Coordinates of C-alpha atoms and ligand atoms in Angstrom, one line a residue:
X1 CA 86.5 76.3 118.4
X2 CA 87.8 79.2 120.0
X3 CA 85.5 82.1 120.3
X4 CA 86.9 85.7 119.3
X5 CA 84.6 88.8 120.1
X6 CA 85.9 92.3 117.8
X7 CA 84.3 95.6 118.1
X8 CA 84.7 98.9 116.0
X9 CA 83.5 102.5 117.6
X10 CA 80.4 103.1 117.2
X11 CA 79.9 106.1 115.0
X12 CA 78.3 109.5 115.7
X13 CA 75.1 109.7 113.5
X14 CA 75.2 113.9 113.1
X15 CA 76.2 113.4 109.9
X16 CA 76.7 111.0 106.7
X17 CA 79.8 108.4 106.9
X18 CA 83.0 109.3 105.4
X19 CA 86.2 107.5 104.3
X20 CA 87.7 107.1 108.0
X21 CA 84.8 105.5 109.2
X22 CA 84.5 102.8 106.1
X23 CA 88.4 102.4 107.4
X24 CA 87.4 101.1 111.0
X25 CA 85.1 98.7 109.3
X26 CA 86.8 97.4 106.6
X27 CA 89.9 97.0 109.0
X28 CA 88.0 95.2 111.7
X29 CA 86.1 93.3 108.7
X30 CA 89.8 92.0 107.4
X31 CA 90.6 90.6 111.4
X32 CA 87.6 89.1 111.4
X33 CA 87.7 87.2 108.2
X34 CA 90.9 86.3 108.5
X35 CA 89.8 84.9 112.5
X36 CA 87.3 83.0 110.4
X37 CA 89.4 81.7 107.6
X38 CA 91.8 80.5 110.6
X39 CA 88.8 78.6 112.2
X40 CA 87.8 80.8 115.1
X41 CA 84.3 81.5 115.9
X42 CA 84.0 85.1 115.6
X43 CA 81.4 87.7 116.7
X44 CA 82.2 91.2 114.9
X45 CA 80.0 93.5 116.0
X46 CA 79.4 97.3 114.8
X47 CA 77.0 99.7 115.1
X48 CA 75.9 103.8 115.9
X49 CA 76.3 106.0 118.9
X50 CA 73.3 107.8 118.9
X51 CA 72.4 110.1 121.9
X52 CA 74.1 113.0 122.8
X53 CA 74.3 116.9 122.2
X54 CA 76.0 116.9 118.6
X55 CA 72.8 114.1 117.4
X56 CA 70.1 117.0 119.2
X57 CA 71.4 119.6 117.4
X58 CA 71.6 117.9 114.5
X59 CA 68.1 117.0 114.3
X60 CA 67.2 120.3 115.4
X61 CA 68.6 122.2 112.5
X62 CA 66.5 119.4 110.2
X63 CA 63.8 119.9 112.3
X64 CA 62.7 116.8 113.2
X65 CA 62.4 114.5 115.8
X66 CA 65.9 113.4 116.9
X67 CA 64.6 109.8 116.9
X68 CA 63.5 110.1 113.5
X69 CA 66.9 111.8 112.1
X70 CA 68.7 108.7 114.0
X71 CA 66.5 106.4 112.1
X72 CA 67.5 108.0 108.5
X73 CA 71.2 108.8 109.4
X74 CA 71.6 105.2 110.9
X75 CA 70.2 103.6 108.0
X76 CA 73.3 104.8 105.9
X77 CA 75.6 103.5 108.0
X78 CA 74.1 100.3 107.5
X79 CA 73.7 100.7 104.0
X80 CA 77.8 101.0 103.9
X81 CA 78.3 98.8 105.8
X82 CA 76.5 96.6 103.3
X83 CA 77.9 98.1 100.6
X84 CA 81.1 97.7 102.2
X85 CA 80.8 93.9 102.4
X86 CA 81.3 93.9 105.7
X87 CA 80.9 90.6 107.8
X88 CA 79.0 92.1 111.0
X89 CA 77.3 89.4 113.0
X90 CA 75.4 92.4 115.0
X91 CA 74.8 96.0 114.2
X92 CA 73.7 98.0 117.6
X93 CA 72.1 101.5 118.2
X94 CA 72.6 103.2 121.4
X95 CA 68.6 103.8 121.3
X96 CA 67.6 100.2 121.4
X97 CA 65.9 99.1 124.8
X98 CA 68.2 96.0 125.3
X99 CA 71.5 98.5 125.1
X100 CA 69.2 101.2 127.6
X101 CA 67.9 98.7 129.8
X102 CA 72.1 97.5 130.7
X103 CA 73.5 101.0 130.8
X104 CA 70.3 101.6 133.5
X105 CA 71.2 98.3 135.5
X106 CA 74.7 99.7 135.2
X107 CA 74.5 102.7 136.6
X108 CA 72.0 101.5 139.4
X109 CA 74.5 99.1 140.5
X110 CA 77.3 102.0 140.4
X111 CA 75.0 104.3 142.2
X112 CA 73.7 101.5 144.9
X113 CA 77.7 100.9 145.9
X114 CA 78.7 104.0 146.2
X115 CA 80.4 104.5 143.1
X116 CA 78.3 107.2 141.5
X117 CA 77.9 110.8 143.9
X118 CA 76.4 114.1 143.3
X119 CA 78.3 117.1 144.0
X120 CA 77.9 121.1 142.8
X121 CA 80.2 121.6 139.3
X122 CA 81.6 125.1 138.7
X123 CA 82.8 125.6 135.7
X124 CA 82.7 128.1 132.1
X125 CA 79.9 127.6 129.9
X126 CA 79.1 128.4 126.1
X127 CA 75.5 128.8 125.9
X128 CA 76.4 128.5 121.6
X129 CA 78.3 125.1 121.7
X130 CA 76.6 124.0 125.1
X131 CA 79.4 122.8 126.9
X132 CA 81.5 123.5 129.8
X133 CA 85.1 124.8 128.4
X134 CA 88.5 123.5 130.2
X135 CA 91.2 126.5 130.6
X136 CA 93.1 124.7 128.1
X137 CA 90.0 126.4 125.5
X138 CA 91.2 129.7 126.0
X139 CA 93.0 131.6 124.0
X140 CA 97.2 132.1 124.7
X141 CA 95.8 136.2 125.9
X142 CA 93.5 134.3 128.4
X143 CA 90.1 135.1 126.2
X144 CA 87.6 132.4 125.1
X145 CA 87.6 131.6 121.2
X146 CA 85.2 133.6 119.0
X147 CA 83.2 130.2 118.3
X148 CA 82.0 130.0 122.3
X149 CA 79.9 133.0 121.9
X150 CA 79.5 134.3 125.4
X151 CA 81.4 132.6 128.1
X152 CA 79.7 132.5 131.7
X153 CA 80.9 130.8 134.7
X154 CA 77.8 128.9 136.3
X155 CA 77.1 126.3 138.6
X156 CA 75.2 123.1 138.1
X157 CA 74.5 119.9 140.1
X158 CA 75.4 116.7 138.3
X159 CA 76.5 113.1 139.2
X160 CA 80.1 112.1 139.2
X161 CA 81.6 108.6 138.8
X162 CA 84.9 107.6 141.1
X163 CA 87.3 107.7 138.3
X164 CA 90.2 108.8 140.7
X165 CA 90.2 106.0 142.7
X166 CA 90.5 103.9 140.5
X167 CA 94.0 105.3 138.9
X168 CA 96.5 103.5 140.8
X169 CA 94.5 100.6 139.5
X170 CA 94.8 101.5 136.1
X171 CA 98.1 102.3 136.2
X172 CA 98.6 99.0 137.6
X173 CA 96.6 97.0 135.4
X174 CA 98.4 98.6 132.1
X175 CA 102.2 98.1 133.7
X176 CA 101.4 94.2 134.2
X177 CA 99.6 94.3 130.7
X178 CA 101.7 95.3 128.3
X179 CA 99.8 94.5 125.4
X180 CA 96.3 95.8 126.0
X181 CA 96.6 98.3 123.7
X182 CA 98.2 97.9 120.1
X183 CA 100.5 99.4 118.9
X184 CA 101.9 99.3 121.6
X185 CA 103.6 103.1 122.0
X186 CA 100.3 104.6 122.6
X187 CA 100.7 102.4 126.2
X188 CA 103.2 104.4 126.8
X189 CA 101.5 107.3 126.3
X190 CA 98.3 106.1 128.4
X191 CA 101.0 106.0 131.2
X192 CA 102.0 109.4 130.5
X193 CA 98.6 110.9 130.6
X194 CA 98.2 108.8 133.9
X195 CA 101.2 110.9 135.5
X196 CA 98.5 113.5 136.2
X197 CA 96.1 113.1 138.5
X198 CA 92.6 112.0 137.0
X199 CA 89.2 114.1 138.4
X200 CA 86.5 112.1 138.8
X201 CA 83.9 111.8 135.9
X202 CA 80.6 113.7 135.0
X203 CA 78.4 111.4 134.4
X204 CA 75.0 113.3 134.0
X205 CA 73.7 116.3 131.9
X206 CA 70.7 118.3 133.2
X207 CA 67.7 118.0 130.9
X208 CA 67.0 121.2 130.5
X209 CA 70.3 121.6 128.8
X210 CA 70.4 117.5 127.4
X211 CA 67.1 116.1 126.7
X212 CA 68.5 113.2 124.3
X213 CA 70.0 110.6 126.5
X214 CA 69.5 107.9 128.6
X215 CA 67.1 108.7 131.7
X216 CA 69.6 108.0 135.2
X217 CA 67.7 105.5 136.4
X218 CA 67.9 107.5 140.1
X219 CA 66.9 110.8 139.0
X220 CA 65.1 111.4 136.1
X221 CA 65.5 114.9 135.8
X222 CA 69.7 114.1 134.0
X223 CA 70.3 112.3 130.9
X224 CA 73.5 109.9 131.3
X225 CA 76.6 111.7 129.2
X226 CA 77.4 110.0 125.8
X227 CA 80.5 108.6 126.1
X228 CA 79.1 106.6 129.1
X229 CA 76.5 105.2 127.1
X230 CA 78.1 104.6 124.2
X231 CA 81.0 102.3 125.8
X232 CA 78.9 100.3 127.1
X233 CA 77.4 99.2 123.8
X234 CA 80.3 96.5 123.2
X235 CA 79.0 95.0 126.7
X236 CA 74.9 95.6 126.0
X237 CA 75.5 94.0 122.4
X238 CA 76.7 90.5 124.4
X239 CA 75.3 90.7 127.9
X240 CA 73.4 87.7 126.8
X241 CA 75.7 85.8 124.9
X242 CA 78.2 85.0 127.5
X243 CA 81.1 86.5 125.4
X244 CA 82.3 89.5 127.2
X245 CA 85.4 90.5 127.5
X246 CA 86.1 91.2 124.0
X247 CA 89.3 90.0 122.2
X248 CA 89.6 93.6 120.5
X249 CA 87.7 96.8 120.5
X250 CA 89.0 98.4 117.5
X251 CA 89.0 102.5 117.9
X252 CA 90.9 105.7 116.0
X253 CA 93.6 107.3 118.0
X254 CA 91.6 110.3 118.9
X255 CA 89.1 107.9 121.1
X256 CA 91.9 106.1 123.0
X257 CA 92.7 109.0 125.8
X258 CA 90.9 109.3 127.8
X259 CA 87.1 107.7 126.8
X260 CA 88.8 104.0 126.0
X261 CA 92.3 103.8 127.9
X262 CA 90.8 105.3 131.4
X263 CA 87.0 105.4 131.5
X264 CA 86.3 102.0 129.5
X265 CA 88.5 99.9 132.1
X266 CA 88.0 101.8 135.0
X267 CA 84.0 101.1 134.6
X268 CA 84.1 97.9 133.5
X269 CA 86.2 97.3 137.1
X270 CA 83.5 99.5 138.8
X271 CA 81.4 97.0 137.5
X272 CA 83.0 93.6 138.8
X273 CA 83.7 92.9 134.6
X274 CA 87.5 92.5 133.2
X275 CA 88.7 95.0 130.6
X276 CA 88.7 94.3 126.9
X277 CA 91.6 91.8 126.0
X278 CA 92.9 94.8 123.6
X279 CA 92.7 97.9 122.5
X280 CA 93.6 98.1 118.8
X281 CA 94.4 101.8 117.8
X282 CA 94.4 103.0 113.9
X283 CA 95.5 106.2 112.7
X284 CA 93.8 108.8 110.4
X285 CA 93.1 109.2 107.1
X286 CA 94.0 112.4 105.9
X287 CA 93.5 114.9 103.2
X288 CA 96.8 117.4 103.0
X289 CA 97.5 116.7 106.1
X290 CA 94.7 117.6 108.0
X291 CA 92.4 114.6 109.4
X292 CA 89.6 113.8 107.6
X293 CA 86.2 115.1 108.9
X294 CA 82.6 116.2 108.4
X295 CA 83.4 119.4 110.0
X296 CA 86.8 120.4 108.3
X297 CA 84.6 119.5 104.9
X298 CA 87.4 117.5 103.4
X299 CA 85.3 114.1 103.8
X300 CA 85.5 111.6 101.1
X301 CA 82.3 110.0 100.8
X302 CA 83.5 106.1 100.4
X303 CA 80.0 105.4 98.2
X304 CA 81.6 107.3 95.5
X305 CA 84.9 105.0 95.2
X306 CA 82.5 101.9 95.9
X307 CA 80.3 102.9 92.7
X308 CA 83.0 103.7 90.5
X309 CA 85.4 100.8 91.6
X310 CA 84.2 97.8 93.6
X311 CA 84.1 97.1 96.8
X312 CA 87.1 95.1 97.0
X313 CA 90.0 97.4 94.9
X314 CA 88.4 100.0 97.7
X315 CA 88.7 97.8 100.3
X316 CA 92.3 96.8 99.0
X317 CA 93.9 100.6 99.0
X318 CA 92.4 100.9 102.4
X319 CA 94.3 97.8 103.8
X320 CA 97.3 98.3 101.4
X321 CA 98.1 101.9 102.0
X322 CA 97.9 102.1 105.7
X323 CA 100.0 100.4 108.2
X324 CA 97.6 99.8 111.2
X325 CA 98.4 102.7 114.1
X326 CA 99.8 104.7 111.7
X327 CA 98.1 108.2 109.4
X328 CA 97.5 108.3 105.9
X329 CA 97.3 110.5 102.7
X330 CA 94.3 109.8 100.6
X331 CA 94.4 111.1 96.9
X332 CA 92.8 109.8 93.9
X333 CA 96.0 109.6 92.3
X334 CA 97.1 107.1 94.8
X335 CA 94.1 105.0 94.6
X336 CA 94.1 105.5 90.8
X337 CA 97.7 104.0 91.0
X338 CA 97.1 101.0 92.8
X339 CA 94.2 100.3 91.1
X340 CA 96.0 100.8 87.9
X341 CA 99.3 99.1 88.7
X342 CA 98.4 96.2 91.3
X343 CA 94.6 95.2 90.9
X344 CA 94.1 96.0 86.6
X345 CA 97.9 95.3 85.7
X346 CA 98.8 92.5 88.4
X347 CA 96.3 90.5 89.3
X348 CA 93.7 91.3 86.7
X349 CA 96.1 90.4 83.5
X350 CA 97.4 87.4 85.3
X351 CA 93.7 86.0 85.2
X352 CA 93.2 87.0 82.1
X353 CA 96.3 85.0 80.4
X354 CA 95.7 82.5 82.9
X355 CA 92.5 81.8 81.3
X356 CA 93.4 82.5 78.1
X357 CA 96.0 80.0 77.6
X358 CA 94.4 77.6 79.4
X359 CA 91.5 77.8 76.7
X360 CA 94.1 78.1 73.9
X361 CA 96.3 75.5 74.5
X362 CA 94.8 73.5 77.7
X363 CA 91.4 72.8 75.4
X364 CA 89.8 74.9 78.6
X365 CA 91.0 72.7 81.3
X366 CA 94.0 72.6 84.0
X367 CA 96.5 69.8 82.9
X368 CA 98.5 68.1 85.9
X369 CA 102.1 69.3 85.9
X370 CA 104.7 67.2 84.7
X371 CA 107.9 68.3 85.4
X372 CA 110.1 70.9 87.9
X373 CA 112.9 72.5 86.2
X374 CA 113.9 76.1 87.7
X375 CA 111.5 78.5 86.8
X376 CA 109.2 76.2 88.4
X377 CA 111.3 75.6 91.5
X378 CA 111.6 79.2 92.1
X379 CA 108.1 79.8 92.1
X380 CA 107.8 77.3 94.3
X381 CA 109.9 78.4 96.7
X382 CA 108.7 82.1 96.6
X383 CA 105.2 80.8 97.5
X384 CA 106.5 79.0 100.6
X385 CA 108.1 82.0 101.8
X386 CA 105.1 84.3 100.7
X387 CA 103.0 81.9 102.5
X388 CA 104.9 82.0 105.7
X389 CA 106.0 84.9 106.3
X390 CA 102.1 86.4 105.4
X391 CA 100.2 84.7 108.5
X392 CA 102.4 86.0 111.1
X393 CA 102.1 89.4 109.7
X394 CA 98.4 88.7 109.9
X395 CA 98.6 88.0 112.9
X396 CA 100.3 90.9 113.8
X397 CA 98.4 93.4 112.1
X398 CA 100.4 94.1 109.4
X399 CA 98.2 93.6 106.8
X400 CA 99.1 96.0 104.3
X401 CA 102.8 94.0 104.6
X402 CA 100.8 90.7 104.2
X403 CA 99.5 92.1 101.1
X404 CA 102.4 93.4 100.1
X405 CA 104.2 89.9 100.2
X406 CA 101.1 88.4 98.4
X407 CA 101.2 91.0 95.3
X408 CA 105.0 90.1 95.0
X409 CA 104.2 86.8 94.7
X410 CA 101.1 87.7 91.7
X411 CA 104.0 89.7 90.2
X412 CA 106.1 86.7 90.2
X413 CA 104.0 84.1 88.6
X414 CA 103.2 87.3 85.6
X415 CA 107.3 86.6 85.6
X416 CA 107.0 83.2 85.2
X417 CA 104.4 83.5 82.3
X418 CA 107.4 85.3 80.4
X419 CA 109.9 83.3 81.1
X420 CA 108.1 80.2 80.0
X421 CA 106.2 81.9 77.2
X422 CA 103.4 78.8 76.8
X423 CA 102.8 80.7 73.1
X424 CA 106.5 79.5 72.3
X425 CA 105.9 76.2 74.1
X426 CA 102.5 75.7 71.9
X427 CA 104.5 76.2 68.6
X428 CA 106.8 73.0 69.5
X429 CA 106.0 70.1 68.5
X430 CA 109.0 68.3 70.9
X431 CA 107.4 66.1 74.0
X432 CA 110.1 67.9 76.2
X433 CA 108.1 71.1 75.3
X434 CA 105.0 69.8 75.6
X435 CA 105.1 68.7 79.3
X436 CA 106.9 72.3 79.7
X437 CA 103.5 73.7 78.0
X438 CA 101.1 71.5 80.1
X439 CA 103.1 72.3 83.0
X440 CA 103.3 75.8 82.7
X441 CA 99.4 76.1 82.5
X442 CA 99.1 73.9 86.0
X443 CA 101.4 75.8 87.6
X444 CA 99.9 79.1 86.5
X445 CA 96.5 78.4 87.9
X446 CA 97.7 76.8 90.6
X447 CA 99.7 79.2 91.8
X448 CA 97.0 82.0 90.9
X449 CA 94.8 80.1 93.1
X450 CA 97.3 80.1 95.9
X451 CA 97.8 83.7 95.6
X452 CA 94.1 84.8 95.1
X453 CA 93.5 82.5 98.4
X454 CA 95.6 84.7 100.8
X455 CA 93.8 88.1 99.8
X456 CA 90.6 86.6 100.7
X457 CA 90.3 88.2 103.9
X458 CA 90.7 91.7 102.1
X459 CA 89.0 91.2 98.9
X460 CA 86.5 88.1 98.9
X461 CA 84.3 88.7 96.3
X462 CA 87.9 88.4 93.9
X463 CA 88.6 85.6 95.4
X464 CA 85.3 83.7 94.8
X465 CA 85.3 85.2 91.2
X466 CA 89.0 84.0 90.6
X467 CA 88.1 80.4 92.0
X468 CA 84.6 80.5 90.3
X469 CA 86.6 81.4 86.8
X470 CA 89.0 78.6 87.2
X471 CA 86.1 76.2 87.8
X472 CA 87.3 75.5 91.0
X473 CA 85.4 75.0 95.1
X474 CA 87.8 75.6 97.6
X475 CA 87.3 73.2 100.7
X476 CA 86.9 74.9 104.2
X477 CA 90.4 74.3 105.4
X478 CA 91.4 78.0 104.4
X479 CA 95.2 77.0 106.0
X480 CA 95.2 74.0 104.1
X481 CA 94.0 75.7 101.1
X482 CA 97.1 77.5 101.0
X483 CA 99.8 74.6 100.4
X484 CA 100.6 74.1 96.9
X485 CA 99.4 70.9 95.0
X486 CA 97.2 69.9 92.3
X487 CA 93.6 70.6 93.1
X488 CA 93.2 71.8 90.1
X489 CA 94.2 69.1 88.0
X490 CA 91.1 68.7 85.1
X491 CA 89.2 71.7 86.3
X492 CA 86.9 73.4 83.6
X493 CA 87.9 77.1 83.4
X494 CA 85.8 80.0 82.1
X495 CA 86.1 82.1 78.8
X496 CA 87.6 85.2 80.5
X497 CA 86.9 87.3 83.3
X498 CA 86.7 91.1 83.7
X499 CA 87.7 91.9 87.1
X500 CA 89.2 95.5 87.7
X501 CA 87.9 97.6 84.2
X502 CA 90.0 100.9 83.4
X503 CA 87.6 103.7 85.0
X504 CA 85.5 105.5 82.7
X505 CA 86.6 109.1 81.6
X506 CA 84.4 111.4 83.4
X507 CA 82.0 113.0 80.0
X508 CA 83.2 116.4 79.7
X509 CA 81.4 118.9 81.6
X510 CA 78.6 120.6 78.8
Ligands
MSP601 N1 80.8 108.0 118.8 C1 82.2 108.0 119.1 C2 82.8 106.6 119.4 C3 82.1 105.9 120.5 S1 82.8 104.3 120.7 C4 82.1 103.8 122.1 C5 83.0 108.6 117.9 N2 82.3 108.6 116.7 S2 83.0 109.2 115.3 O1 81.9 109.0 114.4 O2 83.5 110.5 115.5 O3 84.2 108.3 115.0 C6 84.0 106.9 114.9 C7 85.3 106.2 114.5 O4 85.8 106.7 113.3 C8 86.4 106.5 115.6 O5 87.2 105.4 115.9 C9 87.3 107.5 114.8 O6 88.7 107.4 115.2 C10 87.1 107.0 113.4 N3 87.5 108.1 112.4 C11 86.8 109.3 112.2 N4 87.6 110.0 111.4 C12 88.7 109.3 111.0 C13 89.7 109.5 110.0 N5 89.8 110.6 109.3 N6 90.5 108.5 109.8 C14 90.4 107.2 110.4 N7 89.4 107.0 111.3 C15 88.8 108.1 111.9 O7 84.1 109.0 118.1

């Protein structure tokens, strides 16, 4: 069995989860099922990022311990994550001891070769956001933003981390990999940022301006900065297990440059480890444009959609609508549309007859097929290509084109049901027309059960529901699951099955 480790980020708990991050799960949920369903041995690991200045304040203005606020803002990203379905053999916090304990050794081990230095930092400072500002802050007349409050220039003494000499590595490294990071423009653009030269990085923050952070394990009196911590949680997570390097860390485009395509490989080299095997980059989701975030306020809280919808029709407009790398529009209209057109009109109708005439003219259970005249044939043949051309655009990513294919295919066989009209068929009393009738309900469920079989990966509970309702236990060949045949020959199907109801009305407002 081969082994295949997936990250996503680990998510910032200063605030409650929002559409974009359900995305990165869902996503990396739908590689690693499908990893699964393909016979690899996956570990899909997920998790929070939980130290840092953003968490502090956060906790501050709730006034309460920051550990405590970690501990009930944490616990709703695991609760989404459940609610989610999400498949996550791990779930790590950034304030467990076994993830401190290796970012300590780590940064002993740095320090101990040399790799890790202290120098003087001069630099602009917002005592209101409590950060140092870059000259690319300021405004085009040279002032500093209204939002920095007052601006000094002070000096502090930190630890820095030899990122610079490790650039013509890098640059190196990504030239003779050409695939480390998917898709595989924003390589290019790595390279581009690369062109300049890098500064080494600041690894510490004072505690008298940082107190929630990992202790430097050689001078107590700094915290370690966040994003130093936090990458390392896809190493801490396995340091044990053996299965470093990962197959895939899955990230959003704003955490590839710098944090994931220059400090990720360049510490895991530091560190005598190989980089990740990828880097798999997703766009945004987006609300008119603008990216969807707790601090723009335009965050669509995913438990909402879960509640009213399911699970999977949320988990299938993620995957459907969004081609992997690229941004995305959310509107309710457009999930309203999908969930309308593909999930209540497609696939839920088709289940529907399928097990109504199946009950009304099968006496409830599949018949074998009999004949193959063209309807049939064409069906057939629509599978095989639906079929084949649908792995490799799993493997490539491309799952919303997979899906794509796969709903073609559960428009088709609605097609078929027309065509062959089984309520005409049942009204003959002809043989001719009765193997066309018996055959007709075979290839119907059959062919549902194909089709229902590829989506697993994106929507499993419809799946099992769709096999459970045609009284049918799919072996655990998933592959071989998907050739066409007659496992269902004398299976016992079910009265009905509601899988996608028309939403409510919301009441009118009193
Ligand atoms: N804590 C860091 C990541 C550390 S990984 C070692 C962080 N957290 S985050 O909460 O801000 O973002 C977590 C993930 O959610 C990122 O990959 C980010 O790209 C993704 N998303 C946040 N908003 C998003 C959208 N509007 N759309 C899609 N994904 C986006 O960054």
């Amino acid at each position: 069995m081969k082994s295949f480790y997936i990250t996503t980020a680990i998510d910032y708990v200063n605030g409650s989860p929002h559409l974009g991050h359900a995305y990165e799960k869902v996503l990396t949920d739908v590689i690693a099922r499908f990893r699964r369903l393909m016979g690899d041995k996956v570990h899909f690991l997920t998790g929070v990022d939980e130290h840092g200045q953003k968490v502090q304040q956060s906790a501050r203005k709730r006034g309460i311990p920051p550990q405590q606020f970690c501990n009930e803002v944490s616990q709703e990203f695991r609760n989404l994550c459940t609610r989610l379905n999400i498949s996550n053999d791990d779930f790590i916090r950034t304030t467990e001891p076994r993830h401190k304990s290796v970012v300590r050794d780590a940064l002993q081990k740095l320090f101990d070769r040399g790799e890790i230095y202290r120098a003087d930092y001069k630099g602009f400072y917002s005592t209101r956001q409590e950060q140092f500002l870059q000259e690319k802050d300021r405004l085009p007349n040279g002032a500093w933003p209204e939002i920095f409050g007052e601006v000094t220039e002070i000096t502090e003494s930190n630890y820095f981390f030899k990122l610079k000499a490790y650039q013509p590595w890098l640059i190196e490294f990504l030239q003779q990999n050409e695939n480390f990071i998917f898709p595989r423009y924003r390589q290019k653009q790595v390279l581009e940022f690369l062109k300049e030269p890098l500064n080494d990085l600041c690894i510490s923050r004072p505690r008298e301006r940082l107190e929630w952070g990992i202790a430097l394990p050689f001078d107590e009196n700094y915290v370690t900065y966040v994003w130093f911590d936090a990458l390392l949680n896809y190493y801490s997570a396995v340091a044990d297990k053996g299965l470093w390097p990962a197959d895939f860390n899955v990230i959003g485009k704003d955490i590839l440059v710098p944090p994931h395509a220059v400090y990720w490989p360049i510490m895991l080299k530091a560190m005598g480890l190989p980089p990740p095997k990828s880097l798999l980059v997703h766009g945004w989701w987006l609300q008119s444009g603008q990216k969807m975030s707790k601090s723009s306020g335009n965050a669509v809280n995913p438990l909402d959609l879960i509640d009213q919808f399911g699970a999977d029709a949320f988990r299938y407009f993620l995957i459907r609508e969004m081609n992997v790398g690229q941004d995305s529009e959310f509107t309710l209209e457009l999930f309203l549309s999908r969930y309308n057109s593909d999930l209540a009109n497609d696939l839920g109708n088709l289940v529907n007859r399928t097990l109504n005439m199946t009950n009304r003219f099968g006496g409830g259970v599949v018949p074998a097929a009999e004949i193959v005249e063209d309807p049939e044939r064409e069906l057939h043949e629509l599978w095989e290509k639906t079929r084949t051309e649908a792995l490799p655009l799993c493997e490539g990513m491309q799952f919303h084109s997979a899906l794509d294919r796969a709903f073609t295919f559960i428009k088709a066989i609605n097609a078929y049901i027309e065509k062959r009209a089984p309520w005409k068929l049942g009204k003959s009393t002809e043989a001719a027309d009765q193997a066309r009738l018996r055959t007709s309900l075979a290839t119907m469920a059959e062919s549902l059960r194909l089709g229902s079989t590829l989506i697993q990966m994106v929507m499993p509970t419809t799946t099992q529901k769709i096999h459970a309702a045609l009284g049918y236990t799919p072996g655990s060949g998933w592959a071989d699951e998907l050739v066409w045949g007659s496992r269902l020959t004398g299976c016992k199907v079910e009265a009905g099955l509601v899988l996608f109801p028309r939403p409510q009305p919301a009441a009118p407002k009193a």
